[in-house]
Amino acid sequence: MASTIQIRVDDELKEKSDQLFRDLGTDTTSAIRMFLTQAVANNGVPFEIKRTIRNPYVVMPEEELFAKLEKSKRAAERGNYKSADAVVSKMREKY
C-alpha cells in the first residue's frame, strides 16, 4: 500500500525546485522520495544542517583569531571603530 504526503510550499520555491529536478532528469515527487529513502538509510537527515549565523561564543582557531585582531587593528588605526558599549548592546540584540 502507498501513502500520500501533502506539503505546502511557496509557489516560487515549487517552480524553482520543479525546474531544478527537471534539469537533473527527475521530478519533485521522485526527489522527495529519494530524500526520504536516504534519511531512512542514514538514520537521520542525509545532509548537514547548520546555522548560517556564526555563534560568536564558539572557540575559533588561533590563526583566525590573530587575523581578525590584525584586521581590527588596521581598521582602528583608520578611525573605524565602535565603542565597547555599542558592541555589547548590538550583541545583546542579536543573541
PDB file of C-alpha atoms in Angstrom:
ATOM      1  CA  MET A   1       0.000   0.000   0.000  1.00  0.00           C
ATOM      2  CA  ALA A   2       1.243   3.520  -0.751  1.00  0.00           C
ATOM      3  CA  SER A   3       0.686   6.568   1.420  1.00  0.00           C
ATOM      4  CA  THR A   4       0.243  10.161   0.314  1.00  0.00           C
ATOM      5  CA  ILE A   5       2.179  13.059   1.829  1.00  0.00           C
ATOM      6  CA  GLN A   6       0.910  16.580   1.229  1.00  0.00           C
ATOM      7  CA  ILE A   7       3.015  19.669   1.937  1.00  0.00           C
ATOM      8  CA  ARG A   8       2.516  23.357   1.278  1.00  0.00           C
ATOM      9  CA  VAL A   9       5.403  25.371  -0.130  1.00  0.00           C
ATOM     10  CA  ASP A  10       5.782  28.837  -1.559  1.00  0.00           C
ATOM     11  CA  ASP A  11       4.910  28.996  -5.288  1.00  0.00           C
ATOM     12  CA  GLU A  12       8.363  30.326  -6.191  1.00  0.00           C
ATOM     13  CA  LEU A  13      10.116  27.508  -4.302  1.00  0.00           C
ATOM     14  CA  LYS A  14       7.919  24.938  -6.063  1.00  0.00           C
ATOM     15  CA  GLU A  15       8.654  26.385  -9.506  1.00  0.00           C
ATOM     16  CA  LYS A  16      12.395  26.581  -8.878  1.00  0.00           C
ATOM     17  CA  SER A  17      12.598  23.079  -7.432  1.00  0.00           C
ATOM     18  CA  ASP A  18      10.499  21.641 -10.268  1.00  0.00           C
ATOM     19  CA  GLN A  19      12.865  23.222 -12.806  1.00  0.00           C
ATOM     20  CA  LEU A  20      15.950  22.041 -10.916  1.00  0.00           C
ATOM     21  CA  PHE A  21      14.752  18.454 -10.750  1.00  0.00           C
ATOM     22  CA  ARG A  22      13.668  18.505 -14.431  1.00  0.00           C
ATOM     23  CA  ASP A  23      17.205  19.669 -15.286  1.00  0.00           C
ATOM     24  CA  LEU A  24      18.518  16.740 -13.244  1.00  0.00           C
ATOM     25  CA  GLY A  25      16.302  14.311 -15.157  1.00  0.00           C
ATOM     26  CA  THR A  26      13.735  13.646 -12.453  1.00  0.00           C
ATOM     27  CA  ASP A  27      10.720  15.288 -10.849  1.00  0.00           C
ATOM     28  CA  THR A  28       9.998  16.802  -7.449  1.00  0.00           C
ATOM     29  CA  THR A  29       7.992  13.805  -6.249  1.00  0.00           C
ATOM     30  CA  SER A  30      10.869  11.441  -7.073  1.00  0.00           C
ATOM     31  CA  ALA A  31      13.364  13.809  -5.416  1.00  0.00           C
ATOM     32  CA  ILE A  32      11.293  13.823  -2.225  1.00  0.00           C
ATOM     33  CA  ARG A  33      11.114  10.022  -2.364  1.00  0.00           C
ATOM     34  CA  MET A  34      14.932   9.935  -2.742  1.00  0.00           C
ATOM     35  CA  PHE A  35      15.301  12.251   0.257  1.00  0.00           C
ATOM     36  CA  LEU A  36      13.081  10.033   2.429  1.00  0.00           C
ATOM     37  CA  THR A  37      14.910   6.881   1.294  1.00  0.00           C
ATOM     38  CA  GLN A  38      18.293   8.428   2.161  1.00  0.00           C
ATOM     39  CA  ALA A  39      17.005   9.710   5.510  1.00  0.00           C
ATOM     40  CA  VAL A  40      15.971   6.190   6.473  1.00  0.00           C
ATOM     41  CA  ALA A  41      19.240   4.701   5.152  1.00  0.00           C
ATOM     42  CA  ASN A  42      21.305   7.284   7.091  1.00  0.00           C
ATOM     43  CA  ASN A  43      19.096   7.077  10.171  1.00  0.00           C
ATOM     44  CA  GLY A  44      18.781  10.874  10.052  1.00  0.00           C
ATOM     45  CA  VAL A  45      18.769  13.846   7.724  1.00  0.00           C
ATOM     46  CA  PRO A  46      21.079  12.894   4.823  1.00  0.00           C
ATOM     47  CA  PHE A  47      22.933  16.218   4.738  1.00  0.00           C
ATOM     48  CA  GLU A  48      24.465  18.626   7.208  1.00  0.00           C
ATOM     49  CA  ILE A  49      22.116  21.152   8.766  1.00  0.00           C
ATOM     50  CA  LYS A  50      23.737  24.121  10.426  1.00  0.00           C
ATOM     51  CA  ARG A  51      23.070  27.692  11.396  1.00  0.00           C
ATOM     52  CA  THR A  52      24.128  30.290   8.878  1.00  0.00           C
ATOM     53  CA  ILE A  53      24.925  32.846  11.566  1.00  0.00           C
ATOM     54  CA  ARG A  54      28.183  32.177  13.345  1.00  0.00           C
ATOM     55  CA  ASN A  55      27.919  31.951  17.125  1.00  0.00           C
ATOM     56  CA  PRO A  56      30.474  34.464  18.456  1.00  0.00           C
ATOM     57  CA  TYR A  57      30.989  32.405  21.605  1.00  0.00           C
ATOM     58  CA  VAL A  58      32.365  29.334  19.815  1.00  0.00           C
ATOM     59  CA  VAL A  59      36.137  28.964  20.123  1.00  0.00           C
ATOM     60  CA  MET A  60      37.879  29.828  16.854  1.00  0.00           C
ATOM     61  CA  PRO A  61      41.316  28.634  15.711  1.00  0.00           C
ATOM     62  CA  GLU A  62      44.208  30.783  16.936  1.00  0.00           C
ATOM     63  CA  GLU A  63      45.243  31.746  13.389  1.00  0.00           C
ATOM     64  CA  GLU A  64      41.758  33.035  12.639  1.00  0.00           C
ATOM     65  CA  LEU A  65      41.686  34.987  15.902  1.00  0.00           C
ATOM     66  CA  PHE A  66      45.038  36.683  15.157  1.00  0.00           C
ATOM     67  CA  ALA A  67      43.933  37.506  11.600  1.00  0.00           C
ATOM     68  CA  LYS A  68      40.747  39.136  12.904  1.00  0.00           C
ATOM     69  CA  LEU A  69      42.692  41.067  15.543  1.00  0.00           C
ATOM     70  CA  GLU A  70      45.118  42.354  12.910  1.00  0.00           C
ATOM     71  CA  LYS A  71      42.250  43.398  10.644  1.00  0.00           C
ATOM     72  CA  SER A  72      40.591  45.200  13.574  1.00  0.00           C
ATOM     73  CA  LYS A  73      43.843  46.940  14.482  1.00  0.00           C
ATOM     74  CA  ARG A  74      44.222  48.290  10.934  1.00  0.00           C
ATOM     75  CA  ALA A  75      40.591  49.470  10.914  1.00  0.00           C
ATOM     76  CA  ALA A  76      41.044  51.224  14.296  1.00  0.00           C
ATOM     77  CA  GLU A  77      44.160  52.967  13.014  1.00  0.00           C
ATOM     78  CA  ARG A  78      41.978  54.401  10.223  1.00  0.00           C
ATOM     79  CA  GLY A  79      39.461  55.610  12.823  1.00  0.00           C
ATOM     80  CA  ASN A  80      36.944  52.899  12.019  1.00  0.00           C
ATOM     81  CA  TYR A  81      35.836  51.514  15.390  1.00  0.00           C
ATOM     82  CA  LYS A  82      32.866  51.293  17.766  1.00  0.00           C
ATOM     83  CA  SER A  83      32.660  51.829  21.494  1.00  0.00           C
ATOM     84  CA  ALA A  84      32.507  48.764  23.742  1.00  0.00           C
ATOM     85  CA  ASP A  85      29.035  49.818  24.880  1.00  0.00           C
ATOM     86  CA  ALA A  86      27.788  49.872  21.275  1.00  0.00           C
ATOM     87  CA  VAL A  87      29.261  46.426  20.589  1.00  0.00           C
ATOM     88  CA  VAL A  88      27.802  44.879  23.748  1.00  0.00           C
ATOM     89  CA  SER A  89      24.412  46.439  23.009  1.00  0.00           C
ATOM     90  CA  LYS A  90      24.444  45.001  19.471  1.00  0.00           C
ATOM     91  CA  MET A  91      25.422  41.538  20.750  1.00  0.00           C
ATOM     92  CA  ARG A  92      22.592  41.596  23.277  1.00  0.00           C
ATOM     93  CA  GLU A  93      20.142  42.435  20.490  1.00  0.00           C
ATOM     94  CA  LYS A  94      21.384  39.559  18.327  1.00  0.00           C
ATOM     95  CA  TYR A  95      21.901  36.883  20.958  1.00  0.00           C
TER      96      TYR A  95
END
